[in-house]
Amino acid sequence: MPPTAVESPAPEEEESDQETSETPEAQPSPTEVAGVFMDGEKNYETTGTIRSVEAEDGTYLRFEEFETTNGPDLFVYLTKPGQETTEGVSLGALRGNIGNQNYLIPEDVNLEEYNTVVIWCRAFSATFGTGELTESSE
């Protein structure tokens, strides 16, 4: 988890109505998303879950119980529907092919638009796995 991860929203203070100069409700909270990884093309296998995690320094995508076929030059991308992987937003190199991991999402990326996570092998121009993000009910 990011060192400053927030697992659940802080309880609202009902008694502090006097402080009207600060309105935390004025800023919309980012939408929480979640998804499940699916296998990529050919015989590339990928499993695990994806969820967004809010932290003080931004929003992260967290891969849990993650495992993918090992390969060279693997990267994590966010793409819009119908968009080629390389036209999407790169979140950087895959940190490992097994285990939980976190990827910081750039502030200007809207997860309602960029709703597909792709594990992409640059060397083979191949999709090792994908995950569709949907709004989480948590």
PDB file of C-alpha atoms in Angstrom, residues 12 19 22 24 30 35 39 46 55 59 62 65 74 84 88 94 97 107-109 115:
ATOM      1  CA  GLU A  12     -17.584  13.850   8.854  1.00  0.00           C
ATOM      2  CA  GLU A  19     -16.256  26.701  10.097  1.00  0.00           C
ATOM      3  CA  GLU A  22     -13.642  25.582   4.498  1.00  0.00           C
ATOM      4  CA  PRO A  24     -14.510  19.980   1.900  1.00  0.00           C
ATOM      5  CA  PRO A  30     -12.425  10.818  -7.106  1.00  0.00           C
ATOM      6  CA  GLY A  35     -11.608  -4.605 -11.889  1.00  0.00           C
ATOM      7  CA  ASP A  39      -5.513 -13.177 -19.962  1.00  0.00           C
ATOM      8  CA  THR A  46      -2.727 -12.740 -16.186  1.00  0.00           C
ATOM      9  CA  ALA A  55      -3.482   8.559  -0.641  1.00  0.00           C
ATOM     10  CA  THR A  59      -4.597   8.151  -6.488  1.00  0.00           C
ATOM     11  CA  ARG A  62      -3.342  -1.314  -6.684  1.00  0.00           C
ATOM     12  CA  GLU A  65      -2.984 -11.257  -5.935  1.00  0.00           C
ATOM     13  CA  LEU A  74       6.578  -5.160 -19.659  1.00  0.00           C
ATOM     14  CA  GLU A  84      -4.350   1.512 -29.089  1.00  0.00           C
ATOM     15  CA  GLY A  88      -2.738   5.397 -23.784  1.00  0.00           C
ATOM     16  CA  LEU A  94       5.750  -3.437 -14.478  1.00  0.00           C
ATOM     17  CA  ASN A  97       5.196 -10.401 -12.634  1.00  0.00           C
ATOM     18  CA  GLU A 107      -3.567  13.899 -11.756  1.00  0.00           C
ATOM     19  CA  ASP A 108      -4.953  14.743 -15.195  1.00  0.00           C
ATOM     20  CA  VAL A 109      -6.135  11.165 -15.897  1.00  0.00           C
ATOM     21  CA  ASN A 115     -11.012   2.506 -17.933  1.00  0.00           C
TER      22      ASN A 115
END
